PDB file of C-alpha atoms and ligand atoms in Angstrom:
ATOM      1  CA  LYS A 122    -137.884  73.109-130.218  1.00 63.00           C
ATOM      2  CA  LYS A 123    -139.907  70.049-131.433  1.00 66.00           C
ATOM      3  CA  GLN A 124    -139.288  68.332-128.156  1.00 69.00           C
ATOM      4  CA  SER A 125    -140.498  71.073-126.122  1.00 86.00           C
ATOM      5  CA  TRP A 126    -144.097  71.076-127.678  1.00 85.00           C
ATOM      6  CA  LEU A 127    -144.287  67.500-127.860  1.00 85.00           C
ATOM      7  CA  SER A 128    -143.576  67.291-124.273  1.00 87.00           C
ATOM      8  CA  ARG A 129    -146.253  69.783-123.654  1.00 86.00           C
ATOM      9  CA  LEU A 130    -148.700  67.787-125.636  1.00 86.00           C
ATOM     10  CA  LYS A 131    -147.602  64.725-123.853  1.00 84.00           C
ATOM     11  CA  SER A 132    -147.965  66.200-120.426  1.00 81.00           C
ATOM     12  CA  GLY A 133    -151.431  67.987-121.508  1.00 80.00           C
ATOM     13  CA  LEU A 134    -152.432  64.392-122.267  1.00 79.00           C
ATOM     14  CA  ALA A 135    -150.788  63.071-118.770  1.00 71.00           C
ATOM     15  CA  LYS A 136    -154.185  61.849-117.091  1.00 67.00           C
ATOM     16  CA  THR A 137    -154.788  59.349-119.869  1.00 67.00           C
ATOM     17  CA  SER A 138    -151.303  58.385-119.869  1.00 61.00           C
ATOM     18  CA  ALA A 139    -151.390  57.817-115.910  1.00 61.00           C
ATOM     19  CA  ASN A 140    -154.473  55.878-116.437  1.00 62.00           C
ATOM     20  CA  LEU A 141    -152.920  53.644-119.035  1.00 66.00           C
ATOM     21  CA  ASN A 142    -150.217  52.594-116.601  1.00 71.00           C
ATOM     22  CA  ILE A 143    -152.436  49.465-116.595  1.00 79.00           C
ATOM     23  CA  PHE A 144    -149.983  48.324-119.470  1.00 81.00           C
ATOM     24  CA  GLY A 145    -147.388  47.820-116.466  1.00 80.00           C
ATOM     25  CA  GLY A 146    -149.133  44.502-115.415  1.00 81.00           C
ATOM     26  CA  THR A 147    -148.176  40.932-116.272  1.00 85.00           C
ATOM     27  CA  THR A 148    -151.397  39.455-117.815  1.00 88.00           C
ATOM     28  CA  ILE A 149    -153.793  40.368-120.522  1.00 90.00           C
ATOM     29  CA  ASP A 150    -157.183  39.888-118.807  1.00 91.00           C
ATOM     30  CA  GLU A 151    -160.802  41.324-118.587  1.00 92.00           C
ATOM     31  CA  GLU A 152    -159.726  43.732-115.945  1.00 90.00           C
ATOM     32  CA  LEU A 153    -157.113  45.155-118.305  1.00 91.00           C
ATOM     33  CA  PHE A 154    -159.698  45.664-120.860  1.00 93.00           C
ATOM     34  CA  GLU A 155    -162.285  47.229-118.422  1.00 92.00           C
ATOM     35  CA  GLU A 156    -159.531  49.739-116.998  1.00 89.00           C
ATOM     36  CA  LEU A 157    -158.749  50.451-120.756  1.00 90.00           C
ATOM     37  CA  GLU A 158    -162.375  51.258-121.590  1.00 92.00           C
ATOM     38  CA  THR A 159    -162.435  53.671-118.709  1.00 90.00           C
ATOM     39  CA  ALA A 160    -159.159  55.472-119.679  1.00 90.00           C
ATOM     40  CA  LEU A 161    -160.341  55.739-123.094  1.00 92.00           C
ATOM     41  CA  LEU A 162    -163.757  57.246-122.062  1.00 92.00           C
ATOM     42  CA  VAL A 163    -161.924  59.759-119.684  1.00 89.00           C
ATOM     43  CA  SER A 164    -159.848  60.974-122.326  1.00 90.00           C
ATOM     44  CA  ASP A 165    -163.175  61.638-124.183  1.00 93.00           C
ATOM     45  CA  VAL A 166    -162.627  58.981-126.988  1.00 94.00           C
ATOM     46  CA  GLY A 167    -166.454  58.497-126.633  1.00 95.00           C
ATOM     47  CA  MET A 168    -168.422  55.112-126.794  1.00 96.00           C
ATOM     48  CA  PRO A 169    -168.270  54.478-130.567  1.00 97.00           C
ATOM     49  CA  ALA A 170    -164.515  54.888-131.132  1.00 97.00           C
ATOM     50  CA  THR A 171    -163.943  53.071-127.442  1.00 96.00           C
ATOM     51  CA  GLU A 172    -165.791  49.978-128.639  1.00 97.00           C
ATOM     52  CA  TYR A 173    -164.242  49.992-131.863  1.00 98.00           C
ATOM     53  CA  LEU A 174    -160.850  50.263-130.577  1.00 97.00           C
ATOM     54  CA  LEU A 175    -161.313  47.595-127.905  1.00 96.00           C
ATOM     55  CA  ASP A 176    -163.055  45.127-130.497  1.00 98.00           C
ATOM     56  CA  GLU A 177    -160.094  45.477-132.878  1.00 97.00           C
ATOM     57  CA  LEU A 178    -157.622  44.973-129.949  1.00 96.00           C
ATOM     58  CA  ARG A 179    -159.351  41.706-128.916  1.00 97.00           C
ATOM     59  CA  ARG A 180    -159.090  40.497-132.320  1.00 97.00           C
ATOM     60  CA  LYS A 181    -155.587  41.475-132.614  1.00 96.00           C
ATOM     61  CA  VAL A 182    -154.849  39.707-129.249  1.00 95.00           C
ATOM     62  CA  LYS A 183    -156.201  36.606-130.582  1.00 96.00           C
ATOM     63  CA  GLU A 184    -154.827  36.646-133.962  1.00 96.00           C
ATOM     64  CA  GLU A 185    -151.395  37.665-133.251  1.00 95.00           C
ATOM     65  CA  LYS A 186    -151.430  35.480-129.768  1.00 95.00           C
ATOM     66  CA  LEU A 187    -150.347  38.493-127.758  1.00 94.00           C
ATOM     67  CA  THR A 188    -149.690  37.893-124.023  1.00 92.00           C
ATOM     68  CA  GLN A 189    -147.872  40.848-122.681  1.00 91.00           C
ATOM     69  CA  PRO A 190    -149.674  43.954-121.720  1.00 89.00           C
ATOM     70  CA  SER A 191    -146.718  45.884-123.287  1.00 87.00           C
ATOM     71  CA  GLU A 192    -147.718  44.475-126.590  1.00 92.00           C
ATOM     72  CA  ILE A 193    -151.202  45.561-126.079  1.00 91.00           C
ATOM     73  CA  LYS A 194    -149.972  49.161-125.770  1.00 89.00           C
ATOM     74  CA  THR A 195    -148.048  49.080-129.104  1.00 92.00           C
ATOM     75  CA  ALA A 196    -151.130  47.236-130.824  1.00 95.00           C
ATOM     76  CA  LEU A 197    -153.557  50.041-129.290  1.00 94.00           C
ATOM     77  CA  ALA A 198    -151.178  52.674-130.478  1.00 94.00           C
ATOM     78  CA  ALA A 199    -151.169  51.468-134.084  1.00 96.00           C
ATOM     79  CA  LEU A 200    -154.862  51.011-133.890  1.00 97.00           C
ATOM     80  CA  LEU A 201    -155.256  54.521-133.035  1.00 96.00           C
ATOM     81  CA  THR A 202    -152.849  55.874-135.474  1.00 97.00           C
ATOM     82  CA  ASP A 203    -154.860  54.114-138.112  1.00 98.00           C
ATOM     83  CA  LEU A 204    -157.851  55.514-136.735  1.00 98.00           C
ATOM     84  CA  LEU A 205    -156.685  59.032-136.727  1.00 98.00           C
ATOM     85  CA  ALA A 206    -154.700  58.771-140.207  1.00 98.00           C
ATOM     86  CA  PRO A 207    -157.499  60.161-142.233  1.00 98.00           C
ATOM     87  CA  LEU A 208    -157.580  63.150-140.219  1.00 98.00           C
ATOM     88  CA  GLN A 209    -154.156  64.154-141.143  1.00 98.00           C
ATOM     89  CA  LYS A 210    -154.160  66.595-144.016  1.00 98.00           C
ATOM     90  CA  ASN A 211    -152.042  69.617-145.088  1.00 97.00           C
ATOM     91  CA  LEU A 212    -153.523  73.065-145.538  1.00 97.00           C
ATOM     92  CA  GLU A 213    -152.519  73.673-149.064  1.00 96.00           C
ATOM     93  CA  ILE A 214    -151.636  77.136-150.081  1.00 94.00           C
ATOM     94  CA  GLY A 215    -151.140  78.680-153.460  1.00 90.00           C
ATOM     95  CA  ARG A 216    -154.115  76.958-155.190  1.00 93.00           C
ATOM     96  CA  HIS A 217    -155.839  80.325-155.500  1.00 96.00           C
ATOM     97  CA  ASN A 218    -154.991  83.976-155.540  1.00 94.00           C
ATOM     98  CA  PRO A 219    -156.049  84.839-153.138  1.00 97.00           C
ATOM     99  CA  LEU A 220    -156.825  81.770-151.133  1.00 98.00           C
ATOM    100  CA  VAL A 221    -159.946  82.770-149.221  1.00 98.00           C
ATOM    101  CA  ILE A 222    -160.183  80.922-145.779  1.00 98.00           C
ATOM    102  CA  MET A 223    -163.342  81.587-143.748  1.00 98.00           C
ATOM    103  CA  MET A 224    -162.600  81.046-139.858  1.00 97.00           C
ATOM    104  CA  ALA A 225    -165.405  79.933-137.562  1.00 97.00           C
ATOM    105  CA  GLY A 226    -165.672  78.884-134.078  1.00 96.00           C
ATOM    106  CA  VAL A 227    -167.586  79.591-130.775  1.00 94.00           C
ATOM    107  CA  ASN A 228    -166.229  82.458-128.229  1.00 92.00           C
ATOM    108  CA  GLY A 229    -163.393  81.145-126.150  1.00 92.00           C
ATOM    109  CA  ALA A 230    -162.506  78.361-128.383  1.00 95.00           C
ATOM    110  CA  GLY A 231    -159.227  80.180-129.237  1.00 94.00           C
ATOM    111  CA  LYS A 232    -160.230  81.580-132.715  1.00 94.00           C
ATOM    112  CA  THR A 233    -158.560  84.950-132.327  1.00 90.00           C
ATOM    113  CA  THR A 234    -155.296  83.378-131.062  1.00 92.00           C
ATOM    114  CA  THR A 235    -155.340  80.761-133.776  1.00 96.00           C
ATOM    115  CA  ILE A 236    -155.835  83.479-136.463  1.00 95.00           C
ATOM    116  CA  GLY A 237    -152.745  85.104-135.271  1.00 94.00           C
ATOM    117  CA  LYS A 238    -150.667  81.755-135.276  1.00 96.00           C
ATOM    118  CA  LEU A 239    -151.906  80.796-138.795  1.00 97.00           C
ATOM    119  CA  ALA A 240    -151.238  84.436-140.062  1.00 96.00           C
ATOM    120  CA  GLN A 241    -147.712  83.902-138.865  1.00 95.00           C
ATOM    121  CA  HIS A 242    -147.410  80.437-140.303  1.00 96.00           C
ATOM    122  CA  LEU A 243    -148.581  81.771-143.616  1.00 97.00           C
ATOM    123  CA  GLN A 244    -146.239  84.668-143.578  1.00 96.00           C
ATOM    124  CA  ASN A 245    -143.411  82.204-142.731  1.00 95.00           C
ATOM    125  CA  ASN A 246    -144.328  80.484-146.114  1.00 95.00           C
ATOM    126  CA  ASP A 247    -143.893  83.691-147.916  1.00 96.00           C
ATOM    127  CA  GLN A 248    -147.693  84.327-148.252  1.00 97.00           C
ATOM    128  CA  THR A 249    -149.090  87.927-147.754  1.00 97.00           C
ATOM    129  CA  VAL A 250    -152.065  87.880-145.552  1.00 97.00           C
ATOM    130  CA  LEU A 251    -155.278  90.037-145.296  1.00 97.00           C
ATOM    131  CA  LEU A 252    -157.763  89.715-142.285  1.00 95.00           C
ATOM    132  CA  ALA A 253    -161.329  90.496-142.680  1.00 94.00           C
ATOM    133  CA  ALA A 254    -162.373  91.468-139.135  1.00 90.00           C
ATOM    134  CA  GLY A 255    -165.973  90.119-139.178  1.00 82.00           C
ATOM    135  CA  ASP A 256    -166.198  89.761-135.487  1.00 73.00           C
ATOM    136  CA  THR A 257    -165.597  93.346-134.380  1.00 61.00           C
ATOM    137  CA  PHE A 258    -168.782  94.716-132.974  1.00 64.00           C
ATOM    138  CA  ARG A 259    -166.744  96.910-130.448  1.00 69.00           C
ATOM    139  CA  ALA A 260    -164.655  99.995-131.666  1.00 73.00           C
ATOM    140  CA  ALA A 261    -162.143  99.070-129.163  1.00 76.00           C
ATOM    141  CA  ALA A 262    -161.583  95.648-130.484  1.00 75.00           C
ATOM    142  CA  ARG A 263    -161.271  97.021-134.131  1.00 79.00           C
ATOM    143  CA  GLU A 264    -158.443  99.363-132.996  1.00 82.00           C
ATOM    144  CA  GLN A 265    -156.604  96.587-131.213  1.00 82.00           C
ATOM    145  CA  LEU A 266    -156.894  94.747-134.315  1.00 83.00           C
ATOM    146  CA  ALA A 267    -155.513  97.375-136.642  1.00 86.00           C
ATOM    147  CA  VAL A 268    -152.659  97.890-134.168  1.00 87.00           C
ATOM    148  CA  TRP A 269    -151.997  94.127-134.355  1.00 88.00           C
ATOM    149  CA  GLY A 270    -152.245  94.268-138.025  1.00 91.00           C
ATOM    150  CA  ASP A 271    -149.678  97.216-138.353  1.00 89.00           C
ATOM    151  CA  ARG A 272    -147.329  95.387-136.122  1.00 88.00           C
ATOM    152  CA  ASN A 273    -147.515  92.096-138.042  1.00 90.00           C
ATOM    153  CA  LYS A 274    -147.886  93.582-141.447  1.00 90.00           C
ATOM    154  CA  ILE A 275    -151.360  92.136-142.060  1.00 94.00           C
ATOM    155  CA  THR A 276    -153.996  94.514-143.703  1.00 93.00           C
ATOM    156  CA  VAL A 277    -157.083  94.474-141.333  1.00 93.00           C
ATOM    157  CA  ILE A 278    -160.275  95.363-143.083  1.00 92.00           C
ATOM    158  CA  ALA A 279    -162.926  96.430-140.432  1.00 87.00           C
ATOM    159  CA  GLN A 280    -166.121  98.501-141.066  1.00 80.00           C
ATOM    160  CA  GLU A 281    -167.936 100.658-138.734  1.00 74.00           C
ATOM    161  CA  SER A 282    -171.440  99.576-139.745  1.00 72.00           C
ATOM    162  CA  GLY A 283    -170.272  95.976-138.659  1.00 73.00           C
ATOM    163  CA  ASP A 284    -172.096  93.855-141.237  1.00 88.00           C
ATOM    164  CA  PRO A 285    -169.704  90.819-141.256  1.00 91.00           C
ATOM    165  CA  ALA A 286    -170.917  89.818-144.889  1.00 94.00           C
ATOM    166  CA  ALA A 287    -170.094  93.209-146.204  1.00 93.00           C
ATOM    167  CA  VAL A 288    -166.686  93.083-144.520  1.00 93.00           C
ATOM    168  CA  ALA A 289    -165.782  89.806-145.767  1.00 95.00           C
ATOM    169  CA  PHE A 290    -166.927  90.826-149.421  1.00 95.00           C
ATOM    170  CA  ASP A 291    -164.781  94.198-149.230  1.00 94.00           C
ATOM    171  CA  ALA A 292    -161.665  92.149-147.952  1.00 95.00           C
ATOM    172  CA  VAL A 293    -162.013  89.824-151.014  1.00 96.00           C
ATOM    173  CA  GLN A 294    -162.165  92.595-153.367  1.00 96.00           C
ATOM    174  CA  SER A 295    -159.122  94.468-151.607  1.00 96.00           C
ATOM    175  CA  ALA A 296    -157.028  91.400-151.513  1.00 96.00           C
ATOM    176  CA  LYS A 297    -157.613  90.971-155.267  1.00 96.00           C
ATOM    177  CA  ALA A 298    -156.651  94.674-155.945  1.00 97.00           C
ATOM    178  CA  LYS A 299    -153.612  94.205-153.922  1.00 96.00           C
ATOM    179  CA  ASN A 300    -152.579  90.928-155.195  1.00 97.00           C
ATOM    180  CA  ILE A 301    -152.552  89.489-151.720  1.00 97.00           C
ATOM    181  CA  ASN A 302    -152.071  85.652-151.187  1.00 97.00           C
ATOM    182  CA  VAL A 303    -154.564  84.818-148.314  1.00 98.00           C
ATOM    183  CA  VAL A 304    -157.542  86.236-146.919  1.00 97.00           C
ATOM    184  CA  MET A 305    -158.594  85.162-143.556  1.00 97.00           C
ATOM    185  CA  VAL A 306    -162.231  85.947-142.701  1.00 95.00           C
ATOM    186  CA  ASP A 307    -163.011  86.110-139.085  1.00 93.00           C
ATOM    187  CA  THR A 308    -166.584  85.448-138.098  1.00 93.00           C
ATOM    188  CA  ALA A 309    -168.758  85.869-135.030  1.00 89.00           C
ATOM    189  CA  GLY A 310    -168.424  83.368-132.273  1.00 89.00           C
ATOM    190  CA  ARG A 311    -171.659  84.251-130.434  1.00 86.00           C
ATOM    191  CA  LEU A 312    -175.163  85.725-131.318  1.00 80.00           C
ATOM    192  CA  PRO A 313    -178.326  85.562-129.593  1.00 80.00           C
ATOM    193  CA  THR A 314    -179.292  82.214-130.682  1.00 87.00           C
ATOM    194  CA  GLN A 315    -177.384  79.542-132.437  1.00 89.00           C
ATOM    195  CA  SER A 316    -179.736  79.758-135.393  1.00 92.00           C
ATOM    196  CA  HIS A 317    -178.844  83.615-135.564  1.00 92.00           C
ATOM    197  CA  LEU A 318    -175.152  82.506-135.523  1.00 92.00           C
ATOM    198  CA  MET A 319    -175.710  79.898-138.438  1.00 95.00           C
ATOM    199  CA  GLU A 320    -177.802  82.155-140.555  1.00 95.00           C
ATOM    200  CA  GLU A 321    -175.190  84.846-140.108  1.00 94.00           C
ATOM    201  CA  LEU A 322    -172.396  82.502-141.151  1.00 96.00           C
ATOM    202  CA  LYS A 323    -174.225  81.094-144.091  1.00 97.00           C
ATOM    203  CA  LYS A 324    -174.719  84.626-145.244  1.00 97.00           C
ATOM    204  CA  VAL A 325    -170.996  85.454-144.922  1.00 96.00           C
ATOM    205  CA  LYS A 326    -170.123  82.331-146.696  1.00 97.00           C
ATOM    206  CA  ARG A 327    -172.761  83.111-149.659  1.00 98.00           C
ATOM    207  CA  VAL A 328    -171.477  86.863-150.084  1.00 97.00           C
ATOM    208  CA  ILE A 329    -167.754  85.769-150.079  1.00 97.00           C
ATOM    209  CA  GLY A 330    -168.895  83.435-153.149  1.00 96.00           C
ATOM    210  CA  LYS A 331    -170.166  86.647-155.044  1.00 95.00           C
ATOM    211  CA  GLY A 332    -166.786  88.314-154.430  1.00 92.00           C
ATOM    212  CA  MET A 333    -164.772  85.470-156.082  1.00 94.00           C
ATOM    213  CA  ASP A 334    -165.771  82.126-157.776  1.00 92.00           C
ATOM    214  CA  GLU A 335    -165.465  78.941-155.694  1.00 94.00           C
ATOM    215  CA  ALA A 336    -164.578  81.103-152.595  1.00 97.00           C
ATOM    216  CA  PRO A 337    -164.344  80.586-149.648  1.00 98.00           C
ATOM    217  CA  HIS A 338    -161.791  77.751-150.488  1.00 98.00           C
ATOM    218  CA  GLU A 339    -161.552  76.640-146.920  1.00 98.00           C
ATOM    219  CA  ILE A 340    -164.105  76.807-144.151  1.00 98.00           C
ATOM    220  CA  ILE A 341    -162.035  76.210-140.864  1.00 98.00           C
ATOM    221  CA  LEU A 342    -163.657  75.556-137.522  1.00 98.00           C
ATOM    222  CA  VAL A 343    -161.614  76.190-134.440  1.00 98.00           C
ATOM    223  CA  ILE A 344    -162.383  74.066-131.332  1.00 98.00           C
ATOM    224  CA  ASP A 345    -161.107  73.784-127.923  1.00 97.00           C
ATOM    225  CA  GLY A 346    -159.785  70.285-127.424  1.00 95.00           C
ATOM    226  CA  ASN A 347    -160.566  70.684-123.725  1.00 92.00           C
ATOM    227  CA  THR A 348    -164.332  70.804-124.304  1.00 93.00           C
ATOM    228  CA  GLY A 349    -164.704  67.067-125.108  1.00 88.00           C
ATOM    229  CA  GLN A 350    -167.933  65.751-126.490  1.00 91.00           C
ATOM    230  CA  ASN A 351    -169.348  69.317-126.760  1.00 94.00           C
ATOM    231  CA  ALA A 352    -166.333  70.011-129.470  1.00 96.00           C
ATOM    232  CA  LEU A 353    -167.757  66.936-131.367  1.00 97.00           C
ATOM    233  CA  ALA A 354    -171.086  68.446-131.310  1.00 96.00           C
ATOM    234  CA  GLN A 355    -169.857  71.823-132.700  1.00 96.00           C
ATOM    235  CA  VAL A 356    -168.146  70.067-135.653  1.00 97.00           C
ATOM    236  CA  LYS A 357    -171.492  68.260-136.652  1.00 97.00           C
ATOM    237  CA  ALA A 358    -173.448  71.623-136.254  1.00 96.00           C
ATOM    238  CA  PHE A 359    -171.108  73.861-137.987  1.00 97.00           C
ATOM    239  CA  ASP A 360    -170.317  71.289-140.847  1.00 98.00           C
ATOM    240  CA  GLU A 361    -174.127  70.526-141.450  1.00 97.00           C
ATOM    241  CA  THR A 362    -174.501  74.492-141.876  1.00 96.00           C
ATOM    242  CA  LEU A 363    -171.496  75.341-143.725  1.00 97.00           C
ATOM    243  CA  GLY A 364    -169.722  72.267-145.024  1.00 98.00           C
ATOM    244  CA  LEU A 365    -166.122  72.415-143.237  1.00 98.00           C
ATOM    245  CA  THR A 366    -163.021  71.705-145.034  1.00 98.00           C
ATOM    246  CA  GLY A 367    -160.871  71.728-141.876  1.00 98.00           C
ATOM    247  CA  LEU A 368    -160.426  71.789-138.168  1.00 98.00           C
ATOM    248  CA  ILE A 369    -157.825  73.494-135.780  1.00 98.00           C
ATOM    249  CA  VAL A 370    -157.970  71.958-132.368  1.00 98.00           C
ATOM    250  CA  THR A 371    -156.684  74.188-129.715  1.00 97.00           C
ATOM    251  CA  LYS A 372    -155.319  73.761-125.941  1.00 96.00           C
ATOM    252  CA  LEU A 373    -154.040  70.254-126.306  1.00 95.00           C
ATOM    253  CA  ASP A 374    -151.329  71.301-124.135  1.00 92.00           C
ATOM    254  CA  GLY A 375    -153.486  71.596-121.178  1.00 85.00           C
ATOM    255  CA  THR A 376    -155.975  68.805-121.408  1.00 88.00           C
ATOM    256  CA  PRO A 377    -156.359  65.178-120.587  1.00 86.00           C
ATOM    257  CA  LYS A 378    -159.241  65.209-123.060  1.00 89.00           C
ATOM    258  CA  GLY A 379    -157.089  64.870-126.524  1.00 90.00           C
ATOM    259  CA  GLY A 380    -159.054  61.720-127.056  1.00 93.00           C
ATOM    260  CA  ILE A 381    -161.613  63.736-128.642  1.00 95.00           C
ATOM    261  CA  LEU A 382    -159.924  63.398-132.072  1.00 97.00           C
ATOM    262  CA  ALA A 383    -160.608  59.744-131.915  1.00 97.00           C
ATOM    263  CA  ALA A 384    -164.134  60.599-131.553  1.00 97.00           C
ATOM    264  CA  ILE A 385    -164.087  62.916-134.308  1.00 98.00           C
ATOM    265  CA  ALA A 386    -162.328  60.506-136.544  1.00 98.00           C
ATOM    266  CA  LYS A 387    -164.995  57.778-135.841  1.00 98.00           C
ATOM    267  CA  ASN A 388    -168.118  59.958-135.575  1.00 97.00           C
ATOM    268  CA  HIS A 389    -167.768  62.886-137.948  1.00 98.00           C
ATOM    269  CA  PRO A 390    -164.170  62.783-139.885  1.00 98.00           C
ATOM    270  CA  VAL A 391    -163.204  66.561-140.792  1.00 98.00           C
ATOM    271  CA  PRO A 392    -159.517  66.936-141.622  1.00 98.00           C
ATOM    272  CA  VAL A 393    -157.265  68.524-138.736  1.00 98.00           C
ATOM    273  CA  TYR A 394    -155.064  70.936-140.343  1.00 98.00           C
ATOM    274  CA  PHE A 395    -153.351  72.088-136.960  1.00 98.00           C
ATOM    275  CA  ILE A 396    -153.367  71.668-133.465  1.00 97.00           C
ATOM    276  CA  GLY A 397    -152.795  74.412-130.760  1.00 97.00           C
ATOM    277  CA  VAL A 398    -150.179  73.451-128.201  1.00 95.00           C
ATOM    278  CA  GLY A 399    -149.786  76.614-126.207  1.00 95.00           C
ATOM    279  CA  GLU A 400    -150.682  80.532-125.862  1.00 94.00           C
ATOM    280  CA  LYS A 401    -147.647  81.408-127.849  1.00 94.00           C
ATOM    281  CA  ILE A 402    -147.794  82.783-131.781  1.00 92.00           C
ATOM    282  CA  ASP A 403    -145.669  79.775-132.837  1.00 92.00           C
ATOM    283  CA  ASP A 404    -147.537  77.197-130.827  1.00 95.00           C
ATOM    284  CA  LEU A 405    -149.313  75.637-133.861  1.00 97.00           C
ATOM    285  CA  GLN A 406    -148.539  72.499-135.153  1.00 96.00           C
ATOM    286  CA  PRO A 407    -149.453  70.384-138.157  1.00 97.00           C
ATOM    287  CA  PHE A 408    -151.412  67.236-136.903  1.00 97.00           C
ATOM    288  CA  VAL A 409    -149.600  64.232-137.227  1.00 97.00           C
ATOM    289  CA  ALA A 410    -151.670  61.059-136.501  1.00 97.00           C
ATOM    290  CA  GLU A 411    -148.755  58.829-135.493  1.00 96.00           C
ATOM    291  CA  GLU A 412    -147.011  61.653-133.327  1.00 95.00           C
ATOM    292  CA  PHE A 413    -150.526  62.333-131.535  1.00 95.00           C
ATOM    293  CA  SER A 414    -151.277  58.723-130.916  1.00 94.00           C
ATOM    294  CA  ASN A 415    -147.935  58.188-129.225  1.00 90.00           C
ATOM    295  CA  ALA A 416    -148.408  61.101-127.278  1.00 90.00           C
ATOM    296  CA  LEU A 417    -151.847  60.169-125.911  1.00 89.00           C
ATOM    297  CA  LEU A 418    -150.538  56.794-125.014  1.00 86.00           C
ATOM    298  CA  SER A 419    -147.114  57.670-123.659  1.00 79.00           C
TER     299      SER A 419
HETATM  300  P1  GDP B 225    -161.799  83.265-129.035  1.00 74.67           P
HETATM  301  O1  GDP B 225    -162.749  83.927-127.859  1.00 74.67           O
HETATM  302  O2  GDP B 225    -162.184  82.179-129.701  1.00 74.67           O
HETATM  303  O3  GDP B 225    -161.117  84.453-129.912  1.00 74.67           O
HETATM  304  O4  GDP B 225    -160.393  82.830-127.929  1.00 74.67           O
HETATM  305  P2  GDP B 225    -158.996  83.442-127.824  1.00 74.67           P
HETATM  306  O5  GDP B 225    -158.467  83.254-128.978  1.00 74.67           O
HETATM  307  O6  GDP B 225    -159.316  84.850-127.075  1.00 74.67           O
HETATM  308  O7  GDP B 225    -158.680  82.387-126.516  1.00 74.67           O
HETATM  309  C1  GDP B 225    -159.289  82.351-125.248  1.00 74.67           C
HETATM  310  C2  GDP B 225    -157.992  81.634-124.394  1.00 74.67           C
HETATM  311  O8  GDP B 225    -157.510  80.645-124.783  1.00 74.67           O
HETATM  312  C3  GDP B 225    -156.773  82.788-124.368  1.00 74.67           C
HETATM  313  O9  GDP B 225    -156.464  82.956-123.057  1.00 74.67           O
HETATM  314  C4  GDP B 225    -155.829  82.142-125.071  1.00 74.67           C
HETATM  315  O10 GDP B 225    -154.524  82.376-124.790  1.00 74.67           O
HETATM  316  C5  GDP B 225    -156.014  80.685-124.815  1.00 74.67           C
HETATM  317  N1  GDP B 225    -155.677  79.649-126.026  1.00 74.67           N
HETATM  318  C6  GDP B 225    -155.816  79.914-127.327  1.00 74.67           C
HETATM  319  N2  GDP B 225    -155.214  78.630-127.825  1.00 74.67           N
HETATM  320  C7  GDP B 225    -154.551  77.940-127.073  1.00 74.67           C
HETATM  321  C8  GDP B 225    -153.448  76.739-127.009  1.00 74.67           C
HETATM  322  O11 GDP B 225    -153.366  76.071-127.908  1.00 74.67           O
HETATM  323  N3  GDP B 225    -153.192  76.374-125.873  1.00 74.67           N
HETATM  324  C9  GDP B 225    -153.524  77.023-124.602  1.00 74.67           C
HETATM  325  N4  GDP B 225    -152.924  76.676-123.297  1.00 74.67           N
HETATM  326  N5  GDP B 225    -154.237  78.163-124.532  1.00 74.67           N
HETATM  327  C10 GDP B 225    -154.811  78.736-125.704  1.00 74.67           C
END
């Protein structure tokens, strides 16, 4: 089972890997460093992290007197693992009852899919889950969610009036009354302007806090790993507005751009709780720096 998602992750990052065949040569020279720079940039590692990795690599080559390109690959994998390690963190459940998780993300990032995956993950860990449908402007979408909730034993709180902050508040009250373990508050992914979106999200956060002290306990942004530097811009913007506690990076099974995690680690580190490695309900995996680094470079 593990092999299958890991291989999907690897093949998703295949373009980088192909470029990194530069390690097949016989000498460590300037050309190798240049090719490496291109490969890292193509996989969306971004300039600051690329420069950092290459500087460290040159230092290691000197210090450890490396002579073989294959040794460079091992050294780079270790450097990348160290760079990514601070992003590795578990989502801890059971600290609050209910634990209130606010989910944010722009449309198309995979937020709805991820909420389903996360709900199942939580249930597998013996948690009861309630979902606040704060992104349901259409009646049809609300009904669909209700059906999904019934099927998966997840209470879905929605409201015709559609005030997302009110829906979130009701959800927290309802979870307390029903002694539910985890509340997931879904939020809008698109509003007329970005400032409207950010204002609405701030309001949802504030109103959740009125329903329960210290809540929301987690504010998780879902980003599409395929959108490269754009994903990094989203991390910055949402973190500045909301104060993110974690990220879930989706679609890493289908992208050569997985280097974006290195860019996040270097430029704006926020813990990565999970990565999305497919469209199915169980295609959600904890982020493990070493595993990821090896997949990126394999
Ligand atoms: P939302 O607009 O953010 O709610 O996005 P959706 O959850 O509707 O997802 C948008 C598309 O991305 C759908 O076709 C999903 O199946 C797909 N998707 C979501 N997560 C993943 C993932 O980890 N891997 C792949 N390959 N597709 C994904």
